[in-house]
Short mmCIF file of C-alpha atoms and ligand atoms in Angstrom, two decimals:
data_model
loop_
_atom_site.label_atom_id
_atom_site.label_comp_id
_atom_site.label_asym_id
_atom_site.label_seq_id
_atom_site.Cartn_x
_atom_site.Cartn_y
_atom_site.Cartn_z
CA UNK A 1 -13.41 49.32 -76.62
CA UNK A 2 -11.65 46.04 -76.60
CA UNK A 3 -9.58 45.28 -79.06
CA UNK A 4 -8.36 41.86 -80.67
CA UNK A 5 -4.74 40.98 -79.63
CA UNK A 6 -4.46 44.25 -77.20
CA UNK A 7 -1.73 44.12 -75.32
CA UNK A 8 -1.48 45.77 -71.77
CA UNK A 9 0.94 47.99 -72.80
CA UNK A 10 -1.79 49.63 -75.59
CA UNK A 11 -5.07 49.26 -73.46
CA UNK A 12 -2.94 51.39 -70.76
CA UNK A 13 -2.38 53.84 -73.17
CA UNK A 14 -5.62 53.81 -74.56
CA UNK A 15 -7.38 54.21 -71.73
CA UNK A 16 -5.05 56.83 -69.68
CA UNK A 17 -7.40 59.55 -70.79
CA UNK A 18 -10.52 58.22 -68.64
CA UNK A 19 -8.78 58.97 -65.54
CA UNK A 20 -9.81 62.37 -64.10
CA UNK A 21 -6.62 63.34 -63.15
CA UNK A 22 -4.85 61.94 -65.70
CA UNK A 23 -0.94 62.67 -65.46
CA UNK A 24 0.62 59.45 -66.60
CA UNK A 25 1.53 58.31 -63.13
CA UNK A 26 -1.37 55.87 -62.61
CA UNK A 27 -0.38 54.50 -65.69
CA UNK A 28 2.96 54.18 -64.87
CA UNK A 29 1.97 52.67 -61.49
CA UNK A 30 0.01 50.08 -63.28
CA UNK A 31 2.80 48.92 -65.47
CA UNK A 32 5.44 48.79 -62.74
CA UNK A 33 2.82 46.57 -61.03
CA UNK A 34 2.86 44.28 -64.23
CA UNK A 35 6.70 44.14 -64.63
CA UNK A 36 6.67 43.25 -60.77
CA UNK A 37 4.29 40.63 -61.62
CA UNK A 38 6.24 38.92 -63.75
CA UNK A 39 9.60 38.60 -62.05
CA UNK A 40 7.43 37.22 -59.28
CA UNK A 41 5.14 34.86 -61.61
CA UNK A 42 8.84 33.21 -62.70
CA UNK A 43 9.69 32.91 -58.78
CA UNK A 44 6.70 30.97 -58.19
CA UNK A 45 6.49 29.06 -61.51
CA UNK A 46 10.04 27.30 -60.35
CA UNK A 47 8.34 26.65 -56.55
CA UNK A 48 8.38 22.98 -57.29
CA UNK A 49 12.25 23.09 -57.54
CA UNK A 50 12.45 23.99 -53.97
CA UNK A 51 13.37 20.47 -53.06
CA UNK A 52 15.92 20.19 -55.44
CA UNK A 53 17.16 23.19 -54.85
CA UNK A 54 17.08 23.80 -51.74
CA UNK A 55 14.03 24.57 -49.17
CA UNK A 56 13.87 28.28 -47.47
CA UNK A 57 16.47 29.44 -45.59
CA UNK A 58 19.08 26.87 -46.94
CA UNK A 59 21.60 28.13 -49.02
CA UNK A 60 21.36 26.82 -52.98
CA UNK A 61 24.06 26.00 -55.39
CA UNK A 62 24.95 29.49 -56.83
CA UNK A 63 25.43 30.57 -52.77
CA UNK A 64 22.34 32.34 -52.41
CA UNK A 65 20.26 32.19 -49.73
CA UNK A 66 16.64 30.82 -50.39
CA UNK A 67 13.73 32.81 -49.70
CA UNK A 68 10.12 32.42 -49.44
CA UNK A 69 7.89 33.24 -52.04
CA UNK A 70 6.06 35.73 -49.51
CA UNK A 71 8.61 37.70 -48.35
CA UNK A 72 10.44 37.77 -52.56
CA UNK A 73 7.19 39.00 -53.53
CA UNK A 74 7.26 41.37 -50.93
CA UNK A 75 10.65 42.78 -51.80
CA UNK A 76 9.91 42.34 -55.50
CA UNK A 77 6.85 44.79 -55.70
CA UNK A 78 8.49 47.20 -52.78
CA UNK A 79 11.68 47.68 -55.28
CA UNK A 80 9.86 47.96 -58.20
CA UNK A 81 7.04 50.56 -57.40
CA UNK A 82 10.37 52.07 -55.04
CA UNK A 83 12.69 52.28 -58.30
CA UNK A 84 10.12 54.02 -60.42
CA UNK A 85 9.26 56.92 -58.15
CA UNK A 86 6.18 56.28 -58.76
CA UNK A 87 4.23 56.17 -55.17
CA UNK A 88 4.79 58.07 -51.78
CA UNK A 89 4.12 55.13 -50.05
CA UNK A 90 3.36 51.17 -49.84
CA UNK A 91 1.76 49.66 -46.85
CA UNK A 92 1.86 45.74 -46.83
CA UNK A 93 0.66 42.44 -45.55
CA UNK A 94 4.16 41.68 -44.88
CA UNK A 95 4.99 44.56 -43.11
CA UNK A 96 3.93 45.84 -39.81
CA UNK A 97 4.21 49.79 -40.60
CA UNK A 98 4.00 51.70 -43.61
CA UNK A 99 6.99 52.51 -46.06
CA UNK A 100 7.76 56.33 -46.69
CA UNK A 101 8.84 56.61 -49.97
CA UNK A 102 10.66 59.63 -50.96
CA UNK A 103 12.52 60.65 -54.54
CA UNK A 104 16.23 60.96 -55.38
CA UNK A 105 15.78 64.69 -54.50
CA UNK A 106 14.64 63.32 -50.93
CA UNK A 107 11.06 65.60 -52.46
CA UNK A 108 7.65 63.65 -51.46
CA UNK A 109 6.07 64.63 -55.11
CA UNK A 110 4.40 61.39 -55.67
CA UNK A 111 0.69 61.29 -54.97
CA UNK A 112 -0.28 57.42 -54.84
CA UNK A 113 0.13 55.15 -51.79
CA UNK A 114 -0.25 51.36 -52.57
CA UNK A 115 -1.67 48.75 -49.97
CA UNK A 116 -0.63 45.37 -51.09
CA UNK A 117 -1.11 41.44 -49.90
CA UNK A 118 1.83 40.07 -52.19
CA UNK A 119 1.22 36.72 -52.32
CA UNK A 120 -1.71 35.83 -51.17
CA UNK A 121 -2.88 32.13 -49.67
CA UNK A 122 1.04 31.18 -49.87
CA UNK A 123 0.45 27.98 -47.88
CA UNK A 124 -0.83 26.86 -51.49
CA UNK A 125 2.42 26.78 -52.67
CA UNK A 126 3.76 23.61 -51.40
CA UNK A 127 1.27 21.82 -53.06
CA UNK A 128 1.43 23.65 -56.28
CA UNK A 129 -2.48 25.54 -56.25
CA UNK A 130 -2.77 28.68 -57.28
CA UNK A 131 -1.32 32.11 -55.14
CA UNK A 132 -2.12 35.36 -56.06
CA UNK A 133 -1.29 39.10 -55.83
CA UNK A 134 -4.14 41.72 -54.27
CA UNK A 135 -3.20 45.28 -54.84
CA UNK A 136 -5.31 48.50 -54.28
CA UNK A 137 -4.23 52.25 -54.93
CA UNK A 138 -5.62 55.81 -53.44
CA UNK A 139 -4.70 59.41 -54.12
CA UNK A 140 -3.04 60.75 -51.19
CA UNK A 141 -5.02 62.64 -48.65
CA UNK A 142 -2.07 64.70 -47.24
CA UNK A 143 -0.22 68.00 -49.53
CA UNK A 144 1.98 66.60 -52.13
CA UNK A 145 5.51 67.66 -50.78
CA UNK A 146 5.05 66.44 -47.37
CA UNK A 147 5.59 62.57 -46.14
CA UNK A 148 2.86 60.10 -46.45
CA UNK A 149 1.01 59.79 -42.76
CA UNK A 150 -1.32 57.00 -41.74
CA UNK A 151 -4.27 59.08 -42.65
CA UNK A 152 -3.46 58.26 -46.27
CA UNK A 153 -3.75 54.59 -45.52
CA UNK A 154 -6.98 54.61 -43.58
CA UNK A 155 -9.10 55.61 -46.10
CA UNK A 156 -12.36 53.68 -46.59
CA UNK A 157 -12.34 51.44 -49.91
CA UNK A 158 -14.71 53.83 -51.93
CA UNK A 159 -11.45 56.16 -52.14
CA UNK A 160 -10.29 53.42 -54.10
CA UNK A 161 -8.24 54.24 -57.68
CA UNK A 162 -7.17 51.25 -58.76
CA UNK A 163 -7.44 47.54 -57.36
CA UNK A 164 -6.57 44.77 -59.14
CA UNK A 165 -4.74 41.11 -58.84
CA UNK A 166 -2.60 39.02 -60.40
CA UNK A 167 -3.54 35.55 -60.81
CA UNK A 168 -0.54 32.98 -60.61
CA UNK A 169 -2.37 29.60 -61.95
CA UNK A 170 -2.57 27.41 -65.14
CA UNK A 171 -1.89 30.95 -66.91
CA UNK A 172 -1.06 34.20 -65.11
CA UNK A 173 -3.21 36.92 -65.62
CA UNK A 174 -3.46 40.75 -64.36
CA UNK A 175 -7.34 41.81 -63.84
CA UNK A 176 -7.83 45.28 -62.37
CA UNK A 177 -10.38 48.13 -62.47
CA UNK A 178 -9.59 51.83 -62.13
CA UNK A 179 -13.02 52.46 -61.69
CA UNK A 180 -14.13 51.54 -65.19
CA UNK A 181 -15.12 48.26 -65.04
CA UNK A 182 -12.99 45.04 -64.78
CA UNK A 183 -10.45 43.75 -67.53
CA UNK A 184 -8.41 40.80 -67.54
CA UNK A 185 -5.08 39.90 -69.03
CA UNK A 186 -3.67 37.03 -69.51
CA UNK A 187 0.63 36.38 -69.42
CA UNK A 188 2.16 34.91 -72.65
CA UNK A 189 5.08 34.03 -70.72
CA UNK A 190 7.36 33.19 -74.31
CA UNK A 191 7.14 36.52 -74.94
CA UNK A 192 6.77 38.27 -71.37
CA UNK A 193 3.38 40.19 -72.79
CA UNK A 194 0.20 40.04 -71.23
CA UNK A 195 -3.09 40.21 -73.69
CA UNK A 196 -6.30 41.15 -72.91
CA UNK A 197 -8.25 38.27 -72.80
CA UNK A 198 -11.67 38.91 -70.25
CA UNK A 199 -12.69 42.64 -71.35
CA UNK A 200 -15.13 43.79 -69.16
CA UNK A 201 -15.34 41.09 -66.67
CA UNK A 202 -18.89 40.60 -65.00
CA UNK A 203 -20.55 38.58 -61.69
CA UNK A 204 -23.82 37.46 -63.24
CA UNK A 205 -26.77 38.67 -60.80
CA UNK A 206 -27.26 35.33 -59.73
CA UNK A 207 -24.92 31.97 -59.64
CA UNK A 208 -24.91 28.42 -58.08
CA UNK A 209 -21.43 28.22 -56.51
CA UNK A 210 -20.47 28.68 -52.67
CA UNK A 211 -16.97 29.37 -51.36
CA UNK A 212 -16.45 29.00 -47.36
CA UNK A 213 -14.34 26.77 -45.23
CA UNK A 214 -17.10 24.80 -44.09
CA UNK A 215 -14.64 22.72 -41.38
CA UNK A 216 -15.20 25.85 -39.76
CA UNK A 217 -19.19 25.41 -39.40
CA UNK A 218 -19.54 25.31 -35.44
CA UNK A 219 -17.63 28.27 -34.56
CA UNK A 220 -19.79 30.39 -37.78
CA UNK A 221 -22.59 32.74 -36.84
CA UNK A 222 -26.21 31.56 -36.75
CA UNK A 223 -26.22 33.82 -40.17
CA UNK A 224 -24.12 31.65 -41.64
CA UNK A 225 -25.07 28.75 -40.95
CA UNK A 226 -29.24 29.35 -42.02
CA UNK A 227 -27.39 30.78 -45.37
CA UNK A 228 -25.30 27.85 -46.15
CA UNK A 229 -28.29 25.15 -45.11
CA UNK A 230 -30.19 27.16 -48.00
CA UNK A 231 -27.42 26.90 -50.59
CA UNK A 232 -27.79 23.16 -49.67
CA UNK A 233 -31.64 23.16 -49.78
CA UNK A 234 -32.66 20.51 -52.67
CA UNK A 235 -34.89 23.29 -54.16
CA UNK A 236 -35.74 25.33 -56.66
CA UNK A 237 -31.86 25.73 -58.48
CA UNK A 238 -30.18 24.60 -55.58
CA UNK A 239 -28.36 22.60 -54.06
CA UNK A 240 -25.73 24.93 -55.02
CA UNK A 241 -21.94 23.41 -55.64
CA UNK A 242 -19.28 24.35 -53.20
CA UNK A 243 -15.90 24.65 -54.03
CA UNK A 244 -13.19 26.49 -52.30
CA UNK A 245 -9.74 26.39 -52.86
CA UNK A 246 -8.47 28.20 -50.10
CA UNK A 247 -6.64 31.02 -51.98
CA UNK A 248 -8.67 34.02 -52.28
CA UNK A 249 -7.88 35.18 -55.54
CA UNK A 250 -8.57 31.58 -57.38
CA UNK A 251 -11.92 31.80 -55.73
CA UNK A 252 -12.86 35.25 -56.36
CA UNK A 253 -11.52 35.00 -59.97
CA UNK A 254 -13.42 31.44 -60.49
CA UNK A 255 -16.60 32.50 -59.01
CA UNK A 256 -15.98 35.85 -61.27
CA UNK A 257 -16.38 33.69 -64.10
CA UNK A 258 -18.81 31.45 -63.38
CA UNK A 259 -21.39 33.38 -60.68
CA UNK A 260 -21.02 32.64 -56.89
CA UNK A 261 -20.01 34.20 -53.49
CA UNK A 262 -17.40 33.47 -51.17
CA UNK A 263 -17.25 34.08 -48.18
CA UNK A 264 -15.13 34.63 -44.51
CA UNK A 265 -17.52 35.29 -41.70
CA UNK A 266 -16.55 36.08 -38.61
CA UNK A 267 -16.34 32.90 -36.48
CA UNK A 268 -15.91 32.28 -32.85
CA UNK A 269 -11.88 32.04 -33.42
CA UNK A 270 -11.66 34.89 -35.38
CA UNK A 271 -14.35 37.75 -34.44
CA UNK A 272 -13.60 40.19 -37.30
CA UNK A 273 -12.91 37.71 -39.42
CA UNK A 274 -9.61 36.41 -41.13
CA UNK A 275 -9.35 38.51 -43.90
CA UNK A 276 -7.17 41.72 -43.82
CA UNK A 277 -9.76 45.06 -44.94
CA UNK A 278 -7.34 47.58 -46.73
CA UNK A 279 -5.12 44.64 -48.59
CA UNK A 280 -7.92 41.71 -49.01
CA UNK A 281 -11.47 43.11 -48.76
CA UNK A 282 -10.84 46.80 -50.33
CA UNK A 283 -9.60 45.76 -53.53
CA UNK A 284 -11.62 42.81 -53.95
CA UNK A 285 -14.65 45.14 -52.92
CA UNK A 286 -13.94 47.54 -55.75
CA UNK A 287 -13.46 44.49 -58.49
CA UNK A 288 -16.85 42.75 -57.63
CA UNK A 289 -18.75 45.90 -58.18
CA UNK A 290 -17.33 47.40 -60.87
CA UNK A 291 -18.00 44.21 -61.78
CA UNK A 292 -21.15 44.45 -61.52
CA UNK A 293 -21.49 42.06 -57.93
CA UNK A 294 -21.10 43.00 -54.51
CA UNK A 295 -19.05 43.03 -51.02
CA UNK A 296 -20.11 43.28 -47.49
CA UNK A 297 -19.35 42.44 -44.10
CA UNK A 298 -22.95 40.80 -43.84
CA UNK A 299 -24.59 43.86 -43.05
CA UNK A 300 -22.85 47.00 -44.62
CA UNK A 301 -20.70 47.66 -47.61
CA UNK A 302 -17.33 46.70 -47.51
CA UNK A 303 -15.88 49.81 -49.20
CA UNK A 304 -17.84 51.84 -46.75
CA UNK A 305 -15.79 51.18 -43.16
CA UNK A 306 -13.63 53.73 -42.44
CA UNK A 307 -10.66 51.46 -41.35
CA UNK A 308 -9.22 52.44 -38.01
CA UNK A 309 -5.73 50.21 -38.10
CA UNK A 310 -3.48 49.35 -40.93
CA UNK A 311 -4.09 45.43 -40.43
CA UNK A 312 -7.62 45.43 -39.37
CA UNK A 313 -9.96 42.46 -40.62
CA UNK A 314 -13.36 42.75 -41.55
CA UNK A 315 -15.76 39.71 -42.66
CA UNK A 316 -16.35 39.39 -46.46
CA UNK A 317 -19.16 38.15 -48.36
CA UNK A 318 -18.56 38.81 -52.05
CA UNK A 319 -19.73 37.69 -55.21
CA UNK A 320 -22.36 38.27 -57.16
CA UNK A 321 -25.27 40.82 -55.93
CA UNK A 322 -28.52 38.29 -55.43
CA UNK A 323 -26.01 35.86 -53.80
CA UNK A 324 -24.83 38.34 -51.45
CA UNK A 325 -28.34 40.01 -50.55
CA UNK A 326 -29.22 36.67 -49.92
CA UNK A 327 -26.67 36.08 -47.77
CA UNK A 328 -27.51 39.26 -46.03
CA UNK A 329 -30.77 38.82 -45.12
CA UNK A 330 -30.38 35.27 -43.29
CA UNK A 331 -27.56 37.28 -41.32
CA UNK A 332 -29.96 39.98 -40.50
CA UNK A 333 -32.59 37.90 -39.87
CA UNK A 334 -30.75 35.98 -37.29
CA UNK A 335 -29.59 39.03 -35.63
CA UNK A 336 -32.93 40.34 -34.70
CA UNK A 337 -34.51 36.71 -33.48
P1 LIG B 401 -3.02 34.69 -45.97
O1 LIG B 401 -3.06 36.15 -46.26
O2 LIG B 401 -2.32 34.38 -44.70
O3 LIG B 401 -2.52 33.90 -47.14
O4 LIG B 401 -4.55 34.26 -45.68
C1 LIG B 401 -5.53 34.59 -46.59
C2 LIG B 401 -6.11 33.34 -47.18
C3 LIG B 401 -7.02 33.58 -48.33
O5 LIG B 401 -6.37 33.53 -49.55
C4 LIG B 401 -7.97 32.42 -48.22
O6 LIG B 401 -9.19 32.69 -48.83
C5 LIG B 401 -8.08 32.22 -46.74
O7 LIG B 401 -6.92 32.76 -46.18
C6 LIG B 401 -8.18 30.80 -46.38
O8 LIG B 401 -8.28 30.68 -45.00
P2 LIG B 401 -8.69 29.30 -44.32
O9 LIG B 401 -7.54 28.37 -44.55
O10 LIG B 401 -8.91 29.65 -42.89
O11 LIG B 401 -9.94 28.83 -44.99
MG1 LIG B 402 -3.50 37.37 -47.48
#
């Protein structure tokens, strides 16, 4: 039940008893995410001050070194979830292999690993459009006690726990499911609190918005291309509007709100896709439909694939459910012509 003025803090609480295993740690994973989330959400609120003081790499005026945004979030949500002791392992956009995470006792005791894009669609930053945050969280697969392996990172998205992001736009909000539907929160940054403001987010069955990089159109599959000539069709409700902003957590989280699909075919450049499967697709998988929408590689269900490499891509059509059907049949219909 949603409450007026919840906090984060409470709804955590609240709602620790849902989880089947519940021991506290996924709650305390949760809230070291948020804490991360906010000394990152100050980072990139002060972006614009690059130029004044000083661009990446250069050194600013209290002798620091300047980093980018990427790589601070990186180290930001590493050291956090790290400090706590909270997961036996993080595996992340930024980094080629795995981190082993062990406690002070050198033990392996923890039971979560964490698969992370940290800031997501950074090349928005320069000109000050929203980034994001994708996180998703599984139960280990190997004994407690031992260190992680990679099996505990391959695990198809319907192993999911948790998946969530954190929005970094006009206000910052944390949305995130642990498998009982979808809540947003929304940063009061005077006060460093976040408030649940979009209980039990839903895709409506049907919506009028496309998201795809349409400069790409020649190199998309034939698919595609019959899909996206329909969402322009002057018929029935459509044309549809398109509007993509090139960060995939603004247009997820938009279309969210207002009904649509996005999508990131495969393409003649980019055969699997762009989009990374265990730190893009997975967690944004597990949102739409506990959201009530829908993800797929055109064909399958995302959360289905049983990922075979740490960084492997996958298309993604997601959004809500008749969009993506749609979507799926003009991609199966132009398979079997
Ligand atoms: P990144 O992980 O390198 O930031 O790339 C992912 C981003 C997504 O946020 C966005 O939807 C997509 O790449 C945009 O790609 P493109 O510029 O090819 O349309
Ligand atoms: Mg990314």
């Amino acid at each position: 039940m949603s409450k007026k003025h919840q906090t984060l803090g409470e709804f955590i609480i609240e709602n620790q008893q849902a989880f089947p295993y519940s021991s506290g740690e996924l709650s305390r994973l949760i809230n070291s995410i948020r804490l991360a989330a906010k000394v990152v959400n100050h980072e990139v609120n002060k972006a614009g001050l690059v130029d004044i003081t000083g661009a990446a790499g250069d050194t600013n005026v209290q002798g620091e070194q300047q980093q980018k945004l990427d790589v601070y979030a990186n180290q930001k949500f590493i050291q956090t979830l790290t400090n706590r002791e909270i997961v036996c392992g993080i595996a992340s956009e930024e980094n080629d292999e795995y981190i082993t995470i062990q406690g002070h006792n050198n033990d392996h005791k923890n039971k979560y690993v964490v698969l992370m894009d940290p800031l997501d669609g950074s090349s928005n930053i320069d000109v000050n459009v929203s980034v994001g945050t994708i996180f998703s969280v599984y139960r280990r697969v190997t004994p407690v006690g031992t260190p992680v392996t990679m099996e505990d990172f391959l695990q198809p998205g319907n192993l999911q726990v948790a998946a969530g992001y954190i929005i970094y736009g006009t206000s910052t909000m944390l949305v995130y499911t642990t498998g009982h539907g979808v809540n947003g929160f929304t940063l009061n940054p005077a006060i460093g609190t976040y408030y649940l403001s979009h209980p039990n987010m839903k895709f409506s069955e049907d919506g009028n918005i496309y998201s795809i990089n349409e400069g790409n159109y020649a190199q998309f599959p034939q698919g595609v291309k019959d899909y996206l000539k329909y969402c322009q069709a002057d018929e029935g409700d459509r044309p549809y509007t398109s509007r993509y902003i090139g960060s995939l957590v603004s247009d997820i989280h938009r279309n969210m709100i207002k009904g649509g699909i996005y999508i990131y075919p495969s393409s003649s450049k980019y055969p699997d896709g762009k989009l990374r499967l265990l730190y893009e697709c997975n967690p944004m998988a597990f949102l739409a439909e506990q959201a009530g929408g829908k993800a797929s590689d055109g064909f399958k269900r995302i959360m289905d694939i049983k990922p075979n490499e740490l960084h492997e891509r996958a298309p993604f059509f997601c959004g809500s459910k008749n969009m993506v059907e749609k979507a799926e049949e003009f991609m199966q219909k132009a398979k079997t012509k």
